[in-house]
């Protein structure tokens, strides 16, 4: 008979985590050593052998503490078919491991959401009207960085938010808002797992419809550039089958639609002069941090700082609203019916206050234009040795076509049309400052 999970077991696992966490792809604290890990709360989701335990820990790194969640498996018969890096080095007793890759255990999460169960302090809640198929096995998507997603039978995807923030997660809030106004550019939210973090509500996971045949925006864009570079006949980009300009146009329309839907669902505000000044101060602080980490940027900081400060002198009433906050080609999918926008959490490295703040939609525009520029640069590196001049020409042409298509499609259509053109120019990405606006 299996032994129940005890506080002693949980404390043993927590003691082993300082050396284990930095090796996990989703862990956001790789910039400094883990000095302490303390168990804040734990729930036995599935008892027995194997057991599934949900654990919330506080990770200390010098003067910084952040809460993370883990899905833990416990087995007496050794490590299952999961990566060796999942094993947590608890010396005595059964094997403990990160269980997101254990299909024998993770299926129960979907079943609990479908049933609307409460397990300990965890609330499993389907969205209104959601009808879910149960009994499906899950596999993790291994390419994610800050979170972990489990795909159930090619039908659903459950995103586990690894680093926890108080309140309902922004990703869930915006997906629900877009669903309420009938947006066709997001995957349908189907459920959530929530609980408490201290005195605050917290979202642990979000369940959505999975689209197995969707194409990744980054892959589509870089494939288009490779096709262009591989063309020996000198055909115009528009005559090549993989030209991305048309898709960039449709993507621009989709992004503009999402911004309009968010404004309709959650409203807008107008930035005053003080708001712009505070924004510029925050941008300058961020510039200082980035320049300290990237020495090659330092020679450009004066020019970047001048561009930032010019924003304060622009006379305009800038509309602010909820936005994506971290938009790029890796955050969009092309389905048979159009483009979908994913992952509305905002930039993972930003604070909760920064990610929750209302912003100009032009922030997302700058992010996508920067991504249009970055995709051909990445492909160019593989060609530069053989034909550096040709690679640069192709990169410039591919970048221009994607940017023009996106802008014509609506990346600047709805919001900047109401703004002073000088403001729109200030939001355009620059090779050195594009990521800072």
Short mmCIF file of C-alpha atoms in Angstrom, two decimals:
data_model
loop_
_atom_site.label_atom_id
_atom_site.label_comp_id
_atom_site.label_asym_id
_atom_site.label_seq_id
_atom_site.Cartn_x
_atom_site.Cartn_y
_atom_site.Cartn_z
CA UNK A 1 0.00 0.00 0.00
CA UNK A 2 1.31 3.46 -0.91
CA UNK A 3 2.10 5.91 1.86
CA UNK A 4 0.26 9.26 2.00
CA UNK A 5 2.17 12.38 1.02
CA UNK A 6 3.32 14.25 4.13
CA UNK A 7 4.71 17.67 4.95
CA UNK A 8 8.07 15.98 5.51
CA UNK A 9 7.97 14.70 1.91
CA UNK A 10 7.20 18.19 0.60
CA UNK A 11 9.98 19.75 2.68
CA UNK A 12 12.45 17.20 1.29
CA UNK A 13 11.45 18.12 -2.26
CA UNK A 14 11.72 21.84 -1.51
CA UNK A 15 15.22 21.32 -0.09
CA UNK A 16 16.32 19.72 -3.38
CA UNK A 17 14.88 22.45 -5.62
CA UNK A 18 17.63 25.14 -5.40
CA UNK A 19 19.94 22.97 -7.49
CA UNK A 20 17.18 21.68 -9.77
CA UNK A 21 15.18 24.78 -10.74
CA UNK A 22 17.89 26.53 -12.84
CA UNK A 23 17.95 23.57 -15.24
CA UNK A 24 14.25 23.95 -16.08
CA UNK A 25 13.47 25.82 -19.29
CA UNK A 26 10.51 27.67 -17.75
CA UNK A 27 12.37 28.98 -14.71
CA UNK A 28 12.73 32.75 -15.01
CA UNK A 29 15.49 33.31 -12.46
CA UNK A 30 18.53 32.10 -14.36
CA UNK A 31 20.27 35.45 -13.90
CA UNK A 32 21.30 34.66 -10.32
CA UNK A 33 21.69 31.75 -7.91
CA UNK A 34 18.73 30.26 -6.04
CA UNK A 35 19.40 30.84 -2.35
CA UNK A 36 16.24 29.36 -0.85
CA UNK A 37 13.02 27.52 -1.73
CA UNK A 38 10.10 27.42 0.69
CA UNK A 39 6.89 25.42 0.24
CA UNK A 40 3.90 27.76 0.47
CA UNK A 41 1.08 25.33 -0.24
CA UNK A 42 0.57 21.83 -1.61
CA UNK A 43 -2.37 19.73 -2.71
CA UNK A 44 -2.54 16.01 -3.46
CA UNK A 45 -4.43 15.93 -6.76
CA UNK A 46 -4.14 12.16 -7.23
CA UNK A 47 -3.25 9.91 -4.31
CA UNK A 48 -1.71 6.46 -4.55
CA UNK A 49 1.28 5.15 -6.46
CA UNK A 50 1.94 7.08 -8.62
CA UNK A 51 0.76 10.24 -6.88
CA UNK A 52 0.27 13.70 -8.37
CA UNK A 53 1.00 16.70 -6.13
CA UNK A 54 0.48 20.38 -6.91
CA UNK A 55 3.13 22.45 -5.13
CA UNK A 56 3.50 26.22 -4.81
CA UNK A 57 6.92 27.41 -3.67
CA UNK A 58 8.56 30.72 -2.91
CA UNK A 59 11.93 30.96 -4.63
CA UNK A 60 14.48 33.26 -3.01
CA UNK A 61 17.33 34.81 -5.00
CA UNK A 62 19.22 37.29 -2.84
CA UNK A 63 16.78 40.19 -2.36
CA UNK A 64 14.15 38.80 -4.78
CA UNK A 65 11.40 36.28 -3.98
CA UNK A 66 8.92 34.93 -6.51
CA UNK A 67 6.22 32.23 -6.35
CA UNK A 68 6.24 29.31 -8.78
CA UNK A 69 4.02 26.27 -9.23
CA UNK A 70 5.13 22.72 -9.88
CA UNK A 71 3.35 19.52 -10.81
CA UNK A 72 5.12 16.72 -8.96
CA UNK A 73 4.93 13.00 -9.49
CA UNK A 74 5.88 10.41 -6.89
CA UNK A 75 6.56 6.78 -7.79
CA UNK A 76 8.00 3.83 -5.96
CA UNK A 77 9.01 1.99 -9.17
CA UNK A 78 11.43 4.59 -10.53
CA UNK A 79 11.32 7.40 -13.06
CA UNK A 80 8.66 6.97 -15.79
CA UNK A 81 9.12 7.84 -19.46
CA UNK A 82 10.02 11.51 -18.89
CA UNK A 83 13.27 13.42 -19.52
CA UNK A 84 16.02 12.66 -17.04
CA UNK A 85 16.09 16.35 -16.13
CA UNK A 86 12.61 15.94 -14.63
CA UNK A 87 14.03 13.94 -11.72
CA UNK A 88 14.34 15.87 -8.47
CA UNK A 89 17.23 14.68 -6.33
CA UNK A 90 15.43 13.53 -3.19
CA UNK A 91 17.82 10.99 -1.70
CA UNK A 92 15.58 8.66 0.33
CA UNK A 93 12.33 6.91 -0.50
CA UNK A 94 10.32 6.99 -3.74
CA UNK A 95 11.28 8.97 -6.82
CA UNK A 96 10.03 12.55 -7.08
CA UNK A 97 9.96 14.27 -10.46
CA UNK A 98 8.39 17.07 -12.49
CA UNK A 99 5.24 15.39 -13.75
CA UNK A 100 4.03 17.50 -16.69
CA UNK A 101 5.42 14.83 -19.02
CA UNK A 102 3.78 11.88 -17.25
CA UNK A 103 0.65 11.08 -19.27
CA UNK A 104 -0.46 8.56 -16.66
CA UNK A 105 -0.98 11.43 -14.21
CA UNK A 106 -1.84 14.59 -16.14
CA UNK A 107 -5.06 13.32 -17.70
CA UNK A 108 -6.82 13.83 -14.38
CA UNK A 109 -6.41 17.62 -14.68
CA UNK A 110 -8.70 17.79 -17.72
CA UNK A 111 -11.18 15.44 -16.07
CA UNK A 112 -11.36 17.67 -12.98
CA UNK A 113 -11.94 20.79 -15.13
CA UNK A 114 -14.75 19.05 -17.02
CA UNK A 115 -16.41 18.04 -13.74
CA UNK A 116 -15.93 21.42 -12.05
CA UNK A 117 -14.23 19.73 -9.09
CA UNK A 118 -12.68 21.29 -6.02
CA UNK A 119 -9.62 19.39 -4.81
CA UNK A 120 -8.17 20.80 -1.62
CA UNK A 121 -7.50 24.49 -2.36
CA UNK A 122 -7.64 23.99 -6.14
CA UNK A 123 -10.75 24.97 -8.09
CA UNK A 124 -11.20 23.33 -11.50
CA UNK A 125 -13.74 25.37 -13.48
CA UNK A 126 -15.08 24.92 -17.02
CA UNK A 127 -16.10 28.06 -18.88
CA UNK A 128 -19.86 28.62 -19.26
CA UNK A 129 -21.24 26.36 -21.96
CA UNK A 130 -18.02 24.38 -22.42
CA UNK A 131 -18.57 20.67 -23.09
CA UNK A 132 -15.34 18.76 -22.68
CA UNK A 133 -14.33 15.25 -23.71
CA UNK A 134 -12.67 13.46 -20.81
CA UNK A 135 -10.29 10.52 -20.52
CA UNK A 136 -7.71 12.02 -22.89
CA UNK A 137 -3.98 11.60 -22.45
CA UNK A 138 -1.71 14.64 -22.58
CA UNK A 139 1.74 15.43 -23.88
CA UNK A 140 3.73 18.59 -23.15
CA UNK A 141 4.83 21.12 -25.74
CA UNK A 142 8.57 21.30 -25.21
CA UNK A 143 9.31 24.55 -27.06
CA UNK A 144 7.76 26.91 -24.51
CA UNK A 145 9.98 29.02 -22.30
CA UNK A 146 8.13 30.70 -19.43
CA UNK A 147 5.16 28.33 -19.05
CA UNK A 148 4.28 24.68 -19.69
CA UNK A 149 1.43 23.60 -21.98
CA UNK A 150 -0.18 20.15 -22.16
CA UNK A 151 -2.05 19.05 -25.29
CA UNK A 152 -4.94 16.63 -24.72
CA UNK A 153 -5.75 14.33 -27.61
CA UNK A 154 -5.21 17.06 -30.21
CA UNK A 155 -8.35 18.81 -28.90
CA UNK A 156 -7.40 20.97 -25.93
CA UNK A 157 -4.36 22.76 -24.58
CA UNK A 158 -3.82 23.46 -20.87
CA UNK A 159 -1.31 26.21 -20.12
CA UNK A 160 0.30 26.04 -16.68
CA UNK A 161 1.46 29.48 -15.56
CA UNK A 162 4.76 28.67 -13.88
CA UNK A 163 5.58 32.01 -12.28
CA UNK A 164 2.49 33.09 -10.39
CA UNK A 165 1.03 36.58 -10.11
CA UNK A 166 -1.78 37.73 -7.79
CA UNK A 167 -5.24 38.06 -9.31
CA UNK A 168 -6.80 36.51 -12.37
CA UNK A 169 -4.08 36.06 -14.97
CA UNK A 170 -4.12 38.71 -17.71
CA UNK A 171 -4.07 35.99 -20.38
CA UNK A 172 -7.34 34.56 -19.07
CA UNK A 173 -8.92 38.00 -18.53
CA UNK A 174 -8.28 39.14 -22.11
CA UNK A 175 -9.29 35.82 -23.67
CA UNK A 176 -12.59 35.96 -21.79
CA UNK A 177 -13.16 39.57 -22.83
CA UNK A 178 -12.45 38.78 -26.49
CA UNK A 179 -14.76 35.78 -26.38
CA UNK A 180 -17.58 37.95 -25.01
CA UNK A 181 -17.39 40.32 -27.99
CA UNK A 182 -17.14 37.47 -30.49
CA UNK A 183 -13.51 37.85 -31.56
CA UNK A 184 -12.51 35.36 -34.23
CA UNK A 185 -8.78 35.82 -33.65
CA UNK A 186 -8.27 33.90 -30.38
CA UNK A 187 -8.57 30.25 -29.44
CA UNK A 188 -11.69 29.67 -27.39
CA UNK A 189 -11.12 29.60 -23.60
CA UNK A 190 -12.67 26.46 -22.13
CA UNK A 191 -11.71 26.40 -18.46
CA UNK A 192 -9.28 27.34 -15.72
CA UNK A 193 -7.60 26.07 -12.57
CA UNK A 194 -7.45 28.64 -9.80
CA UNK A 195 -6.85 28.97 -6.08
CA UNK A 196 -5.26 31.35 -3.61
CA UNK A 197 -1.79 32.80 -3.15
CA UNK A 198 -1.66 34.24 0.34
CA UNK A 199 -4.71 36.51 0.54
CA UNK A 200 -5.07 36.84 -3.23
CA UNK A 201 -6.82 34.84 -5.90
CA UNK A 202 -4.46 33.29 -8.44
CA UNK A 203 -4.80 31.56 -11.81
CA UNK A 204 -2.78 28.36 -12.06
CA UNK A 205 -3.81 27.25 -15.54
CA UNK A 206 -6.01 28.06 -18.55
CA UNK A 207 -7.65 25.51 -20.86
CA UNK A 208 -8.28 26.40 -24.52
CA UNK A 209 -9.28 24.82 -27.79
CA UNK A 210 -6.21 23.35 -29.54
CA UNK A 211 -5.73 23.79 -33.28
CA UNK A 212 -3.44 20.97 -34.46
CA UNK A 213 -3.23 22.07 -38.09
CA UNK A 214 -2.31 25.70 -37.42
CA UNK A 215 0.98 27.07 -38.76
CA UNK A 216 3.39 29.05 -36.61
CA UNK A 217 3.85 32.66 -37.77
CA UNK A 218 7.60 32.64 -37.19
CA UNK A 219 8.04 29.44 -39.21
CA UNK A 220 5.96 30.84 -42.06
CA UNK A 221 7.95 34.08 -42.19
CA UNK A 222 11.39 32.48 -42.07
CA UNK A 223 10.37 29.87 -44.65
CA UNK A 224 9.32 32.68 -46.97
CA UNK A 225 12.74 34.31 -46.63
CA UNK A 226 14.51 31.00 -47.31
CA UNK A 227 12.44 30.49 -50.46
CA UNK A 228 13.41 33.96 -51.61
CA UNK A 229 17.09 33.36 -50.94
CA UNK A 230 17.03 29.98 -52.69
CA UNK A 231 15.52 31.39 -55.88
CA UNK A 232 18.17 31.35 -58.63
CA UNK A 233 15.90 32.73 -61.35
CA UNK A 234 15.65 36.21 -59.87
CA UNK A 235 11.86 36.16 -59.72
CA UNK A 236 10.08 38.99 -57.91
CA UNK A 237 9.06 37.98 -54.35
CA UNK A 238 5.40 38.15 -55.26
CA UNK A 239 5.89 35.44 -57.89
CA UNK A 240 7.31 32.98 -55.37
CA UNK A 241 4.87 30.61 -53.71
CA UNK A 242 6.04 31.32 -50.18
CA UNK A 243 5.90 35.12 -50.30
CA UNK A 244 4.84 36.36 -46.85
CA UNK A 245 3.59 39.81 -47.86
CA UNK A 246 0.00 38.65 -48.32
CA UNK A 247 -0.02 36.87 -44.99
CA UNK A 248 1.53 39.93 -43.34
CA UNK A 249 -1.38 41.96 -44.71
CA UNK A 250 -3.92 39.52 -43.24
CA UNK A 251 -2.00 39.40 -39.96
CA UNK A 252 -2.09 43.19 -39.76
CA UNK A 253 -5.86 43.13 -40.19
CA UNK A 254 -6.18 40.50 -37.46
CA UNK A 255 -4.07 42.52 -35.00
CA UNK A 256 -6.13 45.65 -35.70
CA UNK A 257 -9.33 43.65 -35.14
CA UNK A 258 -8.04 42.35 -31.81
CA UNK A 259 -7.18 45.87 -30.65
CA UNK A 260 -10.62 47.12 -31.67
CA UNK A 261 -12.29 44.19 -29.88
CA UNK A 262 -10.28 44.79 -26.69
CA UNK A 263 -11.23 48.46 -26.73
CA UNK A 264 -14.89 47.54 -27.22
CA UNK A 265 -14.81 44.93 -24.45
CA UNK A 266 -12.76 46.74 -21.81
CA UNK A 267 -12.79 50.40 -22.78
CA UNK A 268 -10.05 52.97 -23.33
CA UNK A 269 -8.49 55.92 -21.54
CA UNK A 270 -6.62 58.94 -22.81
CA UNK A 271 -3.03 59.55 -21.78
CA UNK A 272 -2.26 62.95 -20.31
CA UNK A 273 1.11 64.70 -20.33
CA UNK A 274 2.02 63.28 -16.91
CA UNK A 275 1.28 59.75 -18.18
CA UNK A 276 3.65 60.20 -21.10
CA UNK A 277 6.36 61.61 -18.83
CA UNK A 278 6.09 58.61 -16.50
CA UNK A 279 6.21 56.26 -19.47
CA UNK A 280 9.36 57.90 -20.76
CA UNK A 281 10.98 57.67 -17.32
CA UNK A 282 10.20 53.95 -17.24
CA UNK A 283 11.61 53.53 -20.75
CA UNK A 284 14.82 55.28 -19.72
CA UNK A 285 15.20 53.04 -16.68
CA UNK A 286 14.76 50.03 -18.88
CA UNK A 287 17.28 51.39 -21.34
CA UNK A 288 19.79 51.69 -18.51
CA UNK A 289 19.23 48.07 -17.50
CA UNK A 290 19.56 46.80 -21.08
CA UNK A 291 22.67 48.89 -21.77
CA UNK A 292 24.28 47.53 -18.61
CA UNK A 293 23.65 43.98 -19.86
CA UNK A 294 24.53 44.62 -23.54
CA UNK A 295 27.71 46.72 -23.81
CA UNK A 296 27.40 47.03 -27.60
CA UNK A 297 24.28 49.13 -27.08
CA UNK A 298 25.97 51.81 -24.99
CA UNK A 299 27.23 53.91 -27.90
CA UNK A 300 23.63 54.31 -29.06
CA UNK A 301 22.01 55.22 -25.72
CA UNK A 302 22.19 59.00 -26.19
CA UNK A 303 20.28 58.83 -29.46
CA UNK A 304 17.76 56.41 -28.03
CA UNK A 305 17.25 58.61 -24.99
CA UNK A 306 16.65 61.64 -27.23
CA UNK A 307 14.00 59.70 -29.17
CA UNK A 308 12.29 58.67 -25.93
CA UNK A 309 12.23 62.23 -24.59
CA UNK A 310 10.78 63.54 -27.84
CA UNK A 311 7.57 61.69 -26.98
CA UNK A 312 6.86 64.15 -24.16
CA UNK A 313 6.88 67.05 -26.64
CA UNK A 314 4.31 65.48 -28.97
CA UNK A 315 0.97 67.19 -28.55
CA UNK A 316 -1.65 64.49 -28.85
CA UNK A 317 -4.38 62.72 -26.96
CA UNK A 318 -3.03 59.20 -26.99
CA UNK A 319 -5.66 56.47 -26.47
CA UNK A 320 -4.65 53.74 -24.04
CA UNK A 321 -6.23 50.31 -23.67
CA UNK A 322 -5.42 46.69 -22.82
CA UNK A 323 -2.96 45.31 -25.38
CA UNK A 324 -1.05 42.11 -25.94
CA UNK A 325 2.20 43.52 -24.63
CA UNK A 326 4.64 40.99 -26.13
CA UNK A 327 3.47 40.62 -29.72
CA UNK A 328 5.74 38.98 -32.30
CA UNK A 329 5.58 36.29 -34.97
CA UNK A 330 5.98 33.53 -32.40
CA UNK A 331 2.73 34.62 -30.74
CA UNK A 332 0.47 34.10 -33.76
CA UNK A 333 -0.89 31.06 -35.59
CA UNK A 334 -2.31 30.80 -39.10
CA UNK A 335 -5.34 28.55 -39.33
CA UNK A 336 -7.46 27.69 -42.36
CA UNK A 337 -9.82 30.52 -41.41
CA UNK A 338 -7.31 33.22 -40.48
CA UNK A 339 -4.77 34.39 -37.93
CA UNK A 340 -5.01 33.75 -34.18
CA UNK A 341 -3.20 35.73 -31.50
CA UNK A 342 -1.83 33.81 -28.51
CA UNK A 343 -0.40 34.41 -25.03
CA UNK A 344 -1.78 37.71 -23.76
CA UNK A 345 0.24 37.61 -20.52
CA UNK A 346 2.60 40.35 -21.67
CA UNK A 347 6.36 40.33 -21.57
CA UNK A 348 7.53 37.59 -19.15
CA UNK A 349 10.37 39.68 -17.67
CA UNK A 350 8.12 42.68 -16.93
CA UNK A 351 6.58 43.29 -13.53
CA UNK A 352 2.89 42.62 -12.86
CA UNK A 353 2.21 46.36 -12.81
CA UNK A 354 3.92 46.83 -16.19
CA UNK A 355 2.06 43.95 -17.79
CA UNK A 356 -1.30 45.09 -16.42
CA UNK A 357 -0.96 48.75 -17.40
CA UNK A 358 -2.99 50.22 -20.24
CA UNK A 359 -0.84 50.90 -23.29
CA UNK A 360 -1.05 52.35 -26.75
CA UNK A 361 -1.81 49.66 -29.37
CA UNK A 362 1.26 50.99 -31.14
CA UNK A 363 3.33 49.04 -28.63
CA UNK A 364 2.09 45.83 -30.26
CA UNK A 365 2.65 47.36 -33.70
CA UNK A 366 6.29 48.04 -32.83
CA UNK A 367 6.71 44.50 -31.55
CA UNK A 368 5.37 42.92 -34.72
CA UNK A 369 7.37 45.21 -37.01
CA UNK A 370 10.49 44.35 -35.06
CA UNK A 371 9.69 40.67 -35.56
CA UNK A 372 9.25 41.26 -39.31
CA UNK A 373 12.77 42.70 -39.26
CA UNK A 374 14.27 39.97 -37.11
CA UNK A 375 13.02 36.99 -39.16
CA UNK A 376 15.07 37.78 -42.29
CA UNK A 377 18.08 38.69 -40.16
CA UNK A 378 18.07 35.22 -38.61
CA UNK A 379 17.88 33.52 -42.02
CA UNK A 380 20.53 35.87 -43.42
CA UNK A 381 23.10 34.46 -41.00
CA UNK A 382 22.99 31.07 -42.69
CA UNK A 383 23.69 32.64 -46.10
CA UNK A 384 26.13 35.39 -45.22
CA UNK A 385 29.33 33.34 -45.65
CA UNK A 386 28.63 32.37 -49.28
CA UNK A 387 27.13 35.64 -50.51
CA UNK A 388 27.02 38.37 -47.86
CA UNK A 389 25.94 41.13 -50.23
CA UNK A 390 23.19 39.02 -51.77
CA UNK A 391 22.01 37.90 -48.35
CA UNK A 392 21.74 41.51 -47.19
CA UNK A 393 19.76 42.48 -50.28
CA UNK A 394 17.34 39.61 -49.83
CA UNK A 395 16.97 40.35 -46.14
CA UNK A 396 16.17 43.99 -46.84
CA UNK A 397 13.62 43.10 -49.54
CA UNK A 398 11.91 40.45 -47.40
CA UNK A 399 11.76 42.81 -44.43
CA UNK A 400 10.29 45.61 -46.51
CA UNK A 401 7.59 43.40 -48.05
CA UNK A 402 6.50 42.03 -44.68
CA UNK A 403 6.41 45.48 -43.09
CA UNK A 404 4.49 47.00 -45.99
CA UNK A 405 2.01 44.15 -46.02
CA UNK A 406 1.44 44.35 -42.29
CA UNK A 407 1.02 48.11 -42.30
CA UNK A 408 -1.37 48.03 -45.24
CA UNK A 409 -3.32 45.29 -43.52
CA UNK A 410 -4.02 47.33 -40.46
CA UNK A 411 -1.10 47.26 -38.01
CA UNK A 412 -1.28 51.05 -38.13
CA UNK A 413 -4.76 51.37 -39.61
CA UNK A 414 -7.19 51.86 -36.80
CA UNK A 415 -5.31 53.53 -33.97
CA UNK A 416 -2.70 55.78 -35.62
CA UNK A 417 -5.32 57.14 -37.99
CA UNK A 418 -6.58 59.10 -35.00
CA UNK A 419 -3.12 60.21 -33.92
CA UNK A 420 -0.60 62.82 -34.91
CA UNK A 421 1.74 61.26 -37.49
CA UNK A 422 4.70 62.28 -35.37
CA UNK A 423 3.52 59.92 -32.63
CA UNK A 424 3.31 57.02 -35.05
CA UNK A 425 6.86 57.71 -36.23
CA UNK A 426 8.12 57.65 -32.65
CA UNK A 427 6.78 54.10 -32.26
CA UNK A 428 8.55 52.73 -35.31
CA UNK A 429 11.15 50.10 -34.38
CA UNK A 430 14.81 50.88 -34.79
CA UNK A 431 17.59 48.27 -35.05
CA UNK A 432 18.78 49.31 -31.60
CA UNK A 433 15.76 50.66 -29.81
CA UNK A 434 12.87 48.59 -31.23
CA UNK A 435 12.58 46.37 -28.15
CA UNK A 436 12.42 49.22 -25.69
CA UNK A 437 9.26 51.07 -26.61
#
